[in-house]
Amino acid sequence: MEKRSQWASSLGFLLATAGAAIGLGNLWKFPYLMGRNGGFTFLIIYLIFVVVLGIPVMITEMAVGRSTQKSAVAAYHKLGGKKAAVIGVLGVLAAFLILSYYSVIGGWIIKYIVSYATTLSAPADFAAYTAQTWEPILWHLVFMAMTIVICYVGTKGIEKVSKVMMPGLFILLLVLIVRSVTLPGAEKGLAFIFQPSGEGLTFSAINAALGQVFYSLSLAMGITLTYGSYLHKKENIPGNCAKIAGMDTMAAVMAGVAIFPAVFSFGLEPTQGPVLIFDTLPQVFANIPAGSAFAILFFVLMLFAAVTSSIALLECVSSFAMDNFHWSRRKATVILGVLIALLGIPSSLSFGVLSDLSILGYNFFDFICMITDNILLPLGGLLMCIFVGWVWGPKMLVEEIESEGVKFRLKKAWIWCIRLVTPVLIAVVMIGGFVSIYQVVIGAR
């Protein structure tokens, strides 16, 4: 078995872990949810949940990883035997499945960059493009090849890419914000995001904020645990988790300021989800000076966010194989990367030749999303809190966090959150997810 890798620098670790958290969901879903669910009030509720759900779970996962120096499955097996190892299995399985469809979206992004670079315009019809058979698969495979190459090099490759892509992501966001807020009528887009809603905050809005915290910070996927296993003892785990959560939230808010003023400036529909990125925004770029240049900048920004998340997902899966099957990094990265790429093919075809295939009312792409988002991730997070908080006990993790003289001043609050508050909030996420599944299944009958 290969010697365990370690991060070469604190900055490299911080940017890599932040990059894992800052993904495509930050760049469209968060501002969309914020605008639809109470504006600035939603942001405040979201930040509260980051503190009482997101950061406590991140601290727990990172400390477990550094304490055991193992990947997700091996880490929990070391702490609690085969039964506890199930927690890690859920995370690794979720990472495997998520990357299979995430890379399909990554392929769409590459297609748009190439299209703008060669023809100065987007594909004529997004729905028609995704319904094709071979070209979306080709770009999906290109995206997976990029991910495999970076992980093949190891933590050094991940650090180098993150040190370029993460600062680049924020620089590109700033450029796009300047362009967006200077368009006529941009103030309407800012009001959509930040203006408190007169309707009040509903239960569905609160549940949306909970779910967004859980998925935006890449909780219970084994990513934070795996990255934590490469971490030096001298690092301040609570401090780093707070920084990562702050960067993640900042990127999401900045994305909203970059996107929605432009959308409102041209009188387009702001509540379209992923279609907003691939169908609505190209209409904006087509109607502003130097629009193709700004389009390339935007989709490069999207690619940066996608790649930094995809390499974290593949690293989590590969680390599992290295620890449990004693594979070399190269063998694990290539074999598992290829398997994930193959599983992504039916997801790509879900909008074309396999569009009539229905699994419990979902197409294949949406079914994989549902399994991970509504079942694997919240279940893994809930079991982790129960195991650490009540079975194994948090005392050992406090000692790990406070090694090398680090002071964990909020340890009592963290223990209270991980034992009581956080499990209740995760249970709410699960209930909301099962309600959504029930509605789809009933609707399909």
CSV table of C-alpha atoms in Angstrom, one decimal:
chain,number,residue,atom,x,y,z
A,1,MET,CA,0.0,0.0,0.0
A,2,GLU,CA,1.3,3.5,-0.9
A,3,LYS,CA,2.4,5.9,1.8
A,4,ARG,CA,-0.5,8.2,2.8
A,5,SER,CA,-0.2,11.5,0.9
A,6,GLN,CA,-0.2,14.9,2.7
A,7,TRP,CA,-1.0,18.4,1.7
A,8,ALA,CA,2.1,20.3,0.8
A,9,SER,CA,0.7,23.6,2.3
A,10,SER,CA,-2.1,25.0,4.4
A,11,LEU,CA,-3.2,27.2,1.5
A,12,GLY,CA,-3.3,24.2,-0.9
A,13,PHE,CA,-5.5,22.2,1.5
A,14,LEU,CA,-7.8,25.2,2.2
A,15,LEU,CA,-8.3,26.0,-1.5
A,16,ALA,CA,-8.8,22.3,-2.5
A,17,THR,CA,-11.4,21.7,0.2
A,18,ALA,CA,-13.2,25.0,-0.6
A,19,GLY,CA,-13.1,23.9,-4.2
A,20,ALA,CA,-14.7,20.6,-3.3
A,21,ALA,CA,-17.5,22.5,-1.6
A,22,ILE,CA,-18.0,25.3,-4.2
A,23,GLY,CA,-19.7,23.5,-7.1
A,24,LEU,CA,-22.3,24.1,-9.8
A,25,GLY,CA,-25.1,24.2,-7.2
A,26,ASN,CA,-23.6,27.3,-5.7
A,27,LEU,CA,-23.6,29.1,-9.0
A,28,TRP,CA,-27.3,28.8,-9.8
A,29,LYS,CA,-29.3,27.0,-7.1
A,30,PHE,CA,-28.4,29.1,-4.1
A,31,PRO,CA,-29.3,32.6,-5.6
A,32,TYR,CA,-32.4,31.0,-7.1
A,33,LEU,CA,-33.5,29.7,-3.7
A,34,MET,CA,-32.6,32.9,-2.0
A,35,GLY,CA,-34.7,35.0,-4.5
A,36,ARG,CA,-37.7,32.6,-4.3
A,37,ASN,CA,-37.7,32.1,-0.5
A,38,GLY,CA,-37.5,35.4,1.2
A,39,GLY,CA,-34.5,37.1,-0.2
A,40,PHE,CA,-32.2,38.5,2.5
A,41,THR,CA,-34.2,36.7,5.2
A,42,PHE,CA,-33.4,33.4,3.5
A,43,LEU,CA,-29.8,34.3,3.6
A,44,ILE,CA,-29.8,34.9,7.3
A,45,ILE,CA,-31.6,31.6,8.0
A,46,TYR,CA,-29.1,29.8,5.7
A,47,LEU,CA,-26.2,31.3,7.6
A,48,ILE,CA,-27.7,30.1,10.9
A,49,PHE,CA,-27.9,26.6,9.5
A,50,VAL,CA,-24.3,26.8,8.2
A,51,VAL,CA,-23.3,27.4,11.8
A,52,VAL,CA,-25.4,24.8,13.5
A,53,LEU,CA,-25.4,22.1,10.8
A,54,GLY,CA,-22.7,22.7,8.2
A,55,ILE,CA,-19.7,23.6,10.2
A,56,PRO,CA,-20.3,21.0,13.0
A,57,VAL,CA,-20.5,18.2,10.5
A,58,MET,CA,-17.5,19.5,8.6
A,59,ILE,CA,-15.5,19.6,11.8
A,60,THR,CA,-16.5,16.1,12.6
A,61,GLU,CA,-15.7,14.6,9.2
A,62,MET,CA,-12.3,16.4,9.0
A,63,ALA,CA,-11.3,15.4,12.5
A,64,VAL,CA,-12.3,11.7,11.9
A,65,GLY,CA,-10.2,11.7,8.7
A,66,ARG,CA,-7.1,13.3,10.4
A,67,SER,CA,-7.4,11.1,13.5
A,68,THR,CA,-7.6,7.8,11.5
A,69,GLN,CA,-5.4,8.8,8.5
A,70,LYS,CA,-7.9,6.6,6.5
A,71,SER,CA,-10.5,7.1,3.8
A,72,ALA,CA,-14.2,7.1,4.7
A,73,VAL,CA,-14.9,3.3,4.9
A,74,ALA,CA,-11.6,2.4,6.6
A,75,ALA,CA,-11.9,5.3,9.0
A,76,TYR,CA,-15.2,4.3,10.4
A,77,HIS,CA,-14.2,0.6,10.4
A,78,LYS,CA,-11.2,1.6,12.5
A,79,LEU,CA,-13.3,3.5,15.0
A,80,GLY,CA,-16.3,1.1,15.3
A,81,GLY,CA,-15.9,-2.0,13.2
A,82,LYS,CA,-18.1,-3.3,10.4
A,83,LYS,CA,-21.3,-1.7,11.5
A,84,ALA,CA,-19.7,1.8,11.7
A,85,ALA,CA,-18.1,1.2,8.3
A,86,VAL,CA,-21.6,1.4,6.7
A,87,ILE,CA,-21.4,5.2,7.3
A,88,GLY,CA,-18.4,5.4,5.1
A,89,VAL,CA,-19.9,3.1,2.5
A,90,LEU,CA,-22.9,5.4,2.1
A,91,GLY,CA,-20.5,8.4,1.5
A,92,VAL,CA,-18.3,6.6,-1.0
A,93,LEU,CA,-21.3,5.2,-2.9
A,94,ALA,CA,-22.8,8.7,-3.0
A,95,ALA,CA,-19.6,10.2,-4.3
A,96,PHE,CA,-19.4,7.5,-7.0
A,97,LEU,CA,-23.0,8.1,-8.2
A,98,ILE,CA,-22.9,11.9,-8.0
A,99,LEU,CA,-19.8,12.1,-10.2
A,100,SER,CA,-21.4,9.9,-12.8
A,101,TYR,CA,-24.1,12.6,-13.5
A,102,TYR,CA,-22.0,15.6,-12.5
A,103,SER,CA,-19.6,14.8,-15.2
A,104,VAL,CA,-22.4,14.9,-17.8
A,105,ILE,CA,-23.1,18.5,-16.7
A,106,GLY,CA,-19.4,19.2,-16.9
A,107,GLY,CA,-19.4,18.0,-20.5
A,108,TRP,CA,-22.2,20.4,-21.3
A,109,ILE,CA,-20.1,23.2,-19.9
A,110,ILE,CA,-17.1,22.2,-22.1
A,111,LYS,CA,-19.4,22.1,-25.1
A,112,TYR,CA,-20.5,25.7,-24.5
A,113,ILE,CA,-16.9,26.9,-24.1
A,114,VAL,CA,-15.9,25.3,-27.4
A,115,SER,CA,-19.1,26.6,-29.1
A,116,TYR,CA,-18.5,30.2,-28.0
A,117,ALA,CA,-14.8,30.0,-28.8
A,118,THR,CA,-15.3,28.6,-32.3
A,119,THR,CA,-18.7,30.1,-33.4
A,120,LEU,CA,-19.1,33.1,-31.0
A,121,SER,CA,-22.5,31.7,-30.0
A,122,ALA,CA,-24.1,29.0,-27.8
A,123,PRO,CA,-25.6,25.8,-29.3
A,124,ALA,CA,-28.9,26.9,-31.0
A,125,ASP,CA,-31.2,24.7,-28.8
A,126,PHE,CA,-30.0,23.4,-25.4
A,127,ALA,CA,-32.8,20.7,-25.3
A,128,ALA,CA,-32.0,19.6,-28.8
A,129,TYR,CA,-28.3,19.3,-27.9
A,130,THR,CA,-28.8,17.3,-24.8
A,131,ALA,CA,-31.1,15.0,-26.7
A,132,GLN,CA,-28.3,14.0,-29.1
A,133,THR,CA,-26.6,10.7,-28.6
A,134,TRP,CA,-22.9,10.9,-29.3
A,135,GLU,CA,-21.7,14.5,-28.8
A,136,PRO,CA,-22.9,14.9,-25.2
A,137,ILE,CA,-21.3,11.5,-24.3
A,138,LEU,CA,-18.0,12.7,-26.0
A,139,TRP,CA,-17.8,15.8,-23.8
A,140,HIS,CA,-18.8,13.9,-20.7
A,141,LEU,CA,-15.8,11.6,-21.4
A,142,VAL,CA,-13.5,14.5,-21.9
A,143,PHE,CA,-14.6,16.0,-18.6
A,144,MET,CA,-14.0,12.7,-16.9
A,145,ALA,CA,-10.6,12.4,-18.5
A,146,MET,CA,-9.6,15.8,-17.1
A,147,THR,CA,-10.7,14.7,-13.7
A,148,ILE,CA,-8.8,11.4,-13.9
A,149,VAL,CA,-5.6,13.0,-15.0
A,150,ILE,CA,-5.6,15.5,-12.1
A,151,CYS,CA,-6.3,12.8,-9.5
A,152,TYR,CA,-3.8,10.5,-11.1
A,153,VAL,CA,-1.0,12.9,-10.0
A,154,GLY,CA,-2.3,12.8,-6.4
A,155,THR,CA,-2.6,15.6,-3.8
A,156,LYS,CA,0.1,17.6,-5.6
A,157,GLY,CA,-2.0,17.7,-8.7
A,158,ILE,CA,-5.1,18.6,-6.8
A,159,GLU,CA,-3.3,21.4,-4.9
A,160,LYS,CA,-1.8,22.9,-8.1
A,161,VAL,CA,-5.1,22.9,-9.9
A,162,SER,CA,-7.0,24.4,-6.9
A,163,LYS,CA,-4.4,27.1,-6.4
A,164,VAL,CA,-5.1,28.3,-9.9
A,165,MET,CA,-8.8,27.6,-10.3
A,166,MET,CA,-10.1,28.9,-7.0
A,167,PRO,CA,-8.5,32.4,-7.2
A,168,GLY,CA,-9.5,32.4,-10.9
A,169,LEU,CA,-13.1,31.6,-10.0
A,170,PHE,CA,-13.4,34.6,-7.7
A,171,ILE,CA,-11.7,36.9,-10.2
A,172,LEU,CA,-14.0,35.8,-12.9
A,173,LEU,CA,-17.0,36.3,-10.6
A,174,LEU,CA,-15.9,39.9,-9.9
A,175,VAL,CA,-15.5,40.6,-13.7
A,176,LEU,CA,-19.0,39.3,-14.4
A,177,ILE,CA,-20.5,41.2,-11.4
A,178,VAL,CA,-19.1,44.5,-12.8
A,179,ARG,CA,-20.7,43.7,-16.2
A,180,SER,CA,-24.0,42.5,-14.7
A,181,VAL,CA,-24.7,45.3,-12.3
A,182,THR,CA,-24.0,48.0,-14.9
A,183,LEU,CA,-26.7,46.8,-17.2
A,184,PRO,CA,-30.0,48.8,-17.4
A,185,GLY,CA,-32.5,47.5,-14.8
A,186,ALA,CA,-29.9,45.6,-12.9
A,187,GLU,CA,-31.4,46.8,-9.6
A,188,LYS,CA,-34.4,44.5,-10.1
A,189,GLY,CA,-32.1,41.5,-10.1
A,190,LEU,CA,-30.4,42.7,-6.9
A,191,ALA,CA,-33.9,43.2,-5.3
A,192,PHE,CA,-34.9,39.6,-6.3
A,193,ILE,CA,-31.9,38.3,-4.3
A,194,PHE,CA,-31.6,40.6,-1.4
A,195,GLN,CA,-35.0,42.3,-0.8
A,196,PRO,CA,-36.9,40.6,2.1
A,197,SER,CA,-40.1,39.0,1.0
A,198,GLY,CA,-43.4,40.3,2.4
A,199,GLU,CA,-44.8,36.7,2.4
A,200,GLY,CA,-42.7,35.5,5.4
A,201,LEU,CA,-40.6,32.4,5.6
A,202,THR,CA,-42.5,29.2,5.0
A,203,PHE,CA,-41.6,25.7,6.2
A,204,SER,CA,-40.7,24.8,2.6
A,205,ALA,CA,-38.2,27.7,2.5
A,206,ILE,CA,-36.6,26.6,5.8
A,207,ASN,CA,-36.3,23.1,4.4
A,208,ALA,CA,-34.8,24.5,1.2
A,209,ALA,CA,-32.2,26.3,3.3
A,210,LEU,CA,-31.4,23.2,5.3
A,211,GLY,CA,-31.0,21.1,2.1
A,212,GLN,CA,-28.8,23.7,0.4
A,213,VAL,CA,-26.4,23.8,3.4
A,214,PHE,CA,-26.1,20.0,3.4
A,215,TYR,CA,-25.4,19.7,-0.3
A,216,SER,CA,-23.5,22.9,-0.9
A,217,LEU,CA,-20.8,22.1,1.7
A,218,SER,CA,-20.5,18.5,0.3
A,219,LEU,CA,-21.4,16.9,3.6
A,220,ALA,CA,-21.5,13.1,4.2
A,221,MET,CA,-19.9,12.4,0.8
A,222,GLY,CA,-16.6,11.3,2.4
A,223,ILE,CA,-14.8,14.2,0.7
A,224,THR,CA,-14.1,16.3,3.8
A,225,LEU,CA,-13.0,13.1,5.7
A,226,THR,CA,-10.7,12.0,2.9
A,227,TYR,CA,-9.1,15.5,2.5
A,228,GLY,CA,-8.8,15.6,6.3
A,229,SER,CA,-6.9,12.4,6.3
A,230,TYR,CA,-4.1,14.2,4.3
A,231,LEU,CA,-4.0,17.0,6.9
A,232,HIS,CA,-1.1,17.9,9.1
A,233,LYS,CA,-1.6,17.8,12.9
A,234,LYS,CA,-0.7,21.5,13.3
A,235,GLU,CA,-3.8,22.6,11.3
A,236,ASN,CA,-6.7,24.3,13.1
A,237,ILE,CA,-9.7,22.2,12.0
A,238,PRO,CA,-12.5,24.4,13.4
A,239,GLY,CA,-10.8,27.5,11.9
A,240,ASN,CA,-10.4,25.9,8.5
A,241,CYS,CA,-14.0,24.7,8.4
A,242,ALA,CA,-15.2,28.2,9.2
A,243,LYS,CA,-13.1,29.6,6.4
A,244,ILE,CA,-14.3,27.0,3.9
A,245,ALA,CA,-17.9,27.6,4.8
A,246,GLY,CA,-17.4,31.3,4.4
A,247,MET,CA,-15.8,31.0,1.0
A,248,ASP,CA,-18.6,28.7,-0.1
A,249,THR,CA,-21.3,31.1,1.0
A,250,MET,CA,-19.4,34.1,-0.5
A,251,ALA,CA,-19.2,32.3,-3.9
A,252,ALA,CA,-22.9,31.5,-3.9
A,253,VAL,CA,-23.9,35.1,-3.1
A,254,MET,CA,-21.5,36.6,-5.6
A,255,ALA,CA,-22.8,34.2,-8.3
A,256,GLY,CA,-26.3,35.6,-7.7
A,257,VAL,CA,-25.0,39.1,-8.1
A,258,ALA,CA,-23.3,38.1,-11.3
A,259,ILE,CA,-26.3,36.3,-12.8
A,260,PHE,CA,-29.7,37.8,-11.8
A,261,PRO,CA,-29.2,41.5,-12.5
A,262,ALA,CA,-28.4,40.5,-16.1
A,263,VAL,CA,-31.4,38.2,-16.3
A,264,PHE,CA,-33.8,40.9,-15.0
A,265,SER,CA,-32.2,43.5,-17.3
A,266,PHE,CA,-33.4,41.6,-20.3
A,267,GLY,CA,-36.8,40.6,-18.8
A,268,LEU,CA,-36.1,36.9,-18.7
A,269,GLU,CA,-37.4,34.2,-16.3
A,270,PRO,CA,-35.2,33.9,-13.2
A,271,THR,CA,-36.6,30.7,-11.7
A,272,GLN,CA,-35.6,28.1,-14.2
A,273,GLY,CA,-32.9,26.2,-12.4
A,274,PRO,CA,-30.2,24.6,-14.6
A,275,VAL,CA,-31.9,25.8,-17.7
A,276,LEU,CA,-31.1,29.3,-16.6
A,277,ILE,CA,-27.4,28.6,-17.2
A,278,PHE,CA,-27.6,26.9,-20.5
A,279,ASP,CA,-30.6,28.5,-22.1
A,280,THR,CA,-31.5,31.8,-20.5
A,281,LEU,CA,-28.0,33.3,-20.0
A,282,PRO,CA,-26.9,32.7,-23.6
A,283,GLN,CA,-29.8,35.0,-24.6
A,284,VAL,CA,-28.2,37.7,-22.3
A,285,PHE,CA,-24.8,37.2,-23.8
A,286,ALA,CA,-26.2,37.5,-27.3
A,287,ASN,CA,-27.5,41.0,-26.5
A,288,ILE,CA,-24.6,42.7,-24.8
A,289,PRO,CA,-21.4,44.1,-26.3
A,290,ALA,CA,-18.6,41.6,-26.3
A,291,GLY,CA,-21.2,39.0,-25.2
A,292,SER,CA,-19.3,36.0,-26.5
A,293,ALA,CA,-16.2,37.0,-24.5
A,294,PHE,CA,-18.2,37.3,-21.3
A,295,ALA,CA,-19.9,34.0,-22.2
A,296,ILE,CA,-16.5,32.3,-22.4
A,297,LEU,CA,-15.5,33.8,-19.1
A,298,PHE,CA,-18.7,32.6,-17.5
A,299,PHE,CA,-18.5,29.1,-18.7
A,300,VAL,CA,-14.8,28.9,-17.8
A,301,LEU,CA,-15.9,30.0,-14.3
A,302,MET,CA,-18.5,27.2,-14.3
A,303,LEU,CA,-15.8,24.7,-15.5
A,304,PHE,CA,-13.5,25.7,-12.6
A,305,ALA,CA,-16.3,25.1,-10.1
A,306,ALA,CA,-17.1,21.7,-11.7
A,307,VAL,CA,-13.6,20.4,-11.9
A,308,THR,CA,-12.6,21.3,-8.3
A,309,SER,CA,-15.7,19.4,-7.1
A,310,SER,CA,-15.3,16.5,-9.5
A,311,ILE,CA,-11.7,15.8,-8.5
A,312,ALA,CA,-12.8,15.7,-4.8
A,313,LEU,CA,-15.5,13.2,-5.6
A,314,LEU,CA,-13.0,10.9,-7.5
A,315,GLU,CA,-10.4,11.3,-4.8
A,316,CYS,CA,-12.9,10.1,-2.2
A,317,VAL,CA,-13.7,7.0,-4.3
A,318,SER,CA,-10.1,6.3,-5.2
A,319,SER,CA,-8.9,6.7,-1.6
A,320,PHE,CA,-11.4,4.0,-0.6
A,321,ALA,CA,-9.9,1.5,-3.1
A,322,MET,CA,-6.4,2.4,-2.0
A,323,ASP,CA,-7.1,1.7,1.6
A,324,ASN,CA,-9.4,-1.3,1.3
A,325,PHE,CA,-8.1,-3.1,-1.8
A,326,HIS,CA,-4.5,-1.9,-1.5
A,327,TRP,CA,-4.6,-0.6,-5.1
A,328,SER,CA,-2.0,1.9,-6.2
A,329,ARG,CA,-3.3,5.5,-6.7
A,330,ARG,CA,-2.9,5.1,-10.5
A,331,LYS,CA,-4.8,1.8,-10.6
A,332,ALA,CA,-7.6,3.1,-8.4
A,333,THR,CA,-8.0,6.4,-10.2
A,334,VAL,CA,-8.1,4.9,-13.7
A,335,ILE,CA,-10.3,1.9,-13.0
A,336,LEU,CA,-12.8,3.8,-10.9
A,337,GLY,CA,-12.7,6.8,-13.2
A,338,VAL,CA,-13.6,4.6,-16.2
A,339,LEU,CA,-16.4,2.9,-14.3
A,340,ILE,CA,-17.9,6.2,-13.3
A,341,ALA,CA,-17.6,7.5,-16.9
A,342,LEU,CA,-19.5,4.4,-18.1
A,343,LEU,CA,-22.3,4.9,-15.5
A,344,GLY,CA,-22.6,8.5,-16.7
A,345,ILE,CA,-23.5,7.4,-20.2
A,346,PRO,CA,-27.2,6.4,-19.4
A,347,SER,CA,-27.5,9.7,-17.5
A,348,SER,CA,-26.4,11.5,-20.7
A,349,LEU,CA,-28.9,9.5,-22.7
A,350,SER,CA,-31.7,10.3,-20.3
A,351,PHE,CA,-32.6,13.4,-22.4
A,352,GLY,CA,-32.6,11.5,-25.7
A,353,VAL,CA,-32.8,7.8,-26.6
A,354,LEU,CA,-33.5,6.8,-23.0
A,355,SER,CA,-36.0,9.6,-22.2
A,356,ASP,CA,-38.9,7.2,-22.1
A,357,LEU,CA,-37.1,5.0,-19.4
A,358,SER,CA,-38.9,5.7,-16.1
A,359,ILE,CA,-37.7,4.5,-12.7
A,360,LEU,CA,-40.3,5.4,-10.0
A,361,GLY,CA,-41.4,8.3,-12.2
A,362,TYR,CA,-37.8,9.6,-12.7
A,363,ASN,CA,-35.6,9.4,-15.8
A,364,PHE,CA,-32.2,7.7,-15.1
A,365,PHE,CA,-30.4,11.1,-14.6
A,366,ASP,CA,-32.9,12.3,-12.1
A,367,PHE,CA,-33.2,8.9,-10.4
A,368,ILE,CA,-29.5,8.9,-9.6
A,369,CYS,CA,-29.8,12.5,-8.3
A,370,MET,CA,-32.8,11.4,-6.1
A,371,ILE,CA,-31.0,8.4,-4.6
A,372,THR,CA,-27.9,10.5,-3.6
A,373,ASP,CA,-29.6,13.8,-2.5
A,374,ASN,CA,-32.7,12.4,-0.7
A,375,ILE,CA,-31.4,9.1,0.7
A,376,LEU,CA,-27.6,8.4,0.8
A,377,LEU,CA,-26.3,11.8,1.9
A,378,PRO,CA,-28.8,12.7,4.7
A,379,LEU,CA,-28.8,9.1,6.0
A,380,GLY,CA,-25.0,9.0,6.1
A,381,GLY,CA,-24.9,12.4,7.9
A,382,LEU,CA,-27.5,11.3,10.4
A,383,LEU,CA,-25.7,8.0,11.2
A,384,MET,CA,-22.4,9.8,11.5
A,385,CYS,CA,-23.8,12.2,14.1
A,386,ILE,CA,-25.4,9.3,16.1
A,387,PHE,CA,-22.1,7.3,16.0
A,388,VAL,CA,-19.8,10.2,16.9
A,389,GLY,CA,-22.2,11.8,19.4
A,390,TRP,CA,-23.6,8.8,21.2
A,391,VAL,CA,-21.8,5.6,20.4
A,392,TRP,CA,-18.1,6.3,20.0
A,393,GLY,CA,-18.3,9.6,21.9
A,394,PRO,CA,-16.8,13.0,20.9
A,395,LYS,CA,-14.1,13.1,23.6
A,396,MET,CA,-11.5,11.5,21.3
A,397,LEU,CA,-12.3,14.0,18.5
A,398,VAL,CA,-11.9,16.9,20.8
A,399,GLU,CA,-8.4,15.6,21.7
A,400,GLU,CA,-7.6,15.3,18.0
A,401,ILE,CA,-8.8,18.8,17.3
A,402,GLU,CA,-6.8,20.2,20.2
A,403,SER,CA,-3.6,18.4,19.4
A,404,GLU,CA,-0.5,20.5,18.7
A,405,GLY,CA,-1.9,23.2,21.1
A,406,VAL,CA,-4.9,24.2,19.0
A,407,LYS,CA,-7.7,25.7,21.2
A,408,PHE,CA,-11.3,24.5,20.4
A,409,ARG,CA,-13.1,27.2,22.3
A,410,LEU,CA,-16.6,26.1,21.1
A,411,LYS,CA,-16.2,22.4,21.8
A,412,LYS,CA,-19.2,22.3,24.2
A,413,ALA,CA,-21.4,24.0,21.6
A,414,TRP,CA,-20.1,21.6,18.9
A,415,ILE,CA,-20.9,18.5,21.1
A,416,TRP,CA,-24.4,19.9,21.7
A,417,CYS,CA,-24.9,20.4,18.0
A,418,ILE,CA,-23.5,17.0,16.9
A,419,ARG,CA,-25.6,15.1,19.5
A,420,LEU,CA,-28.9,17.0,19.3
A,421,VAL,CA,-29.4,19.9,17.0
A,422,THR,CA,-27.7,18.7,13.8
A,423,PRO,CA,-29.4,15.2,13.8
A,424,VAL,CA,-32.8,16.9,14.1
A,425,LEU,CA,-32.0,19.2,11.2
A,426,ILE,CA,-30.8,16.3,9.1
A,427,ALA,CA,-33.9,14.4,9.9
A,428,VAL,CA,-35.9,17.4,8.6
A,429,VAL,CA,-33.9,17.2,5.3
A,430,MET,CA,-34.7,13.5,5.0
A,431,ILE,CA,-38.4,14.0,5.6
A,432,GLY,CA,-38.5,16.7,3.0
A,433,GLY,CA,-36.7,14.4,0.6
A,434,PHE,CA,-39.1,11.5,1.1
A,435,VAL,CA,-42.1,13.8,0.7
A,436,SER,CA,-40.6,14.8,-2.7
A,437,ILE,CA,-40.1,11.2,-3.7
A,438,TYR,CA,-43.6,10.3,-2.7
A,439,GLN,CA,-45.1,13.1,-4.7
A,440,VAL,CA,-43.1,12.1,-7.8
A,441,VAL,CA,-44.1,8.4,-7.4
A,442,ILE,CA,-47.8,9.2,-6.9
A,443,GLY,CA,-47.7,11.6,-9.9
A,444,ALA,CA,-46.2,8.9,-12.1
A,445,ARG,CA,-49.1,6.5,-11.5
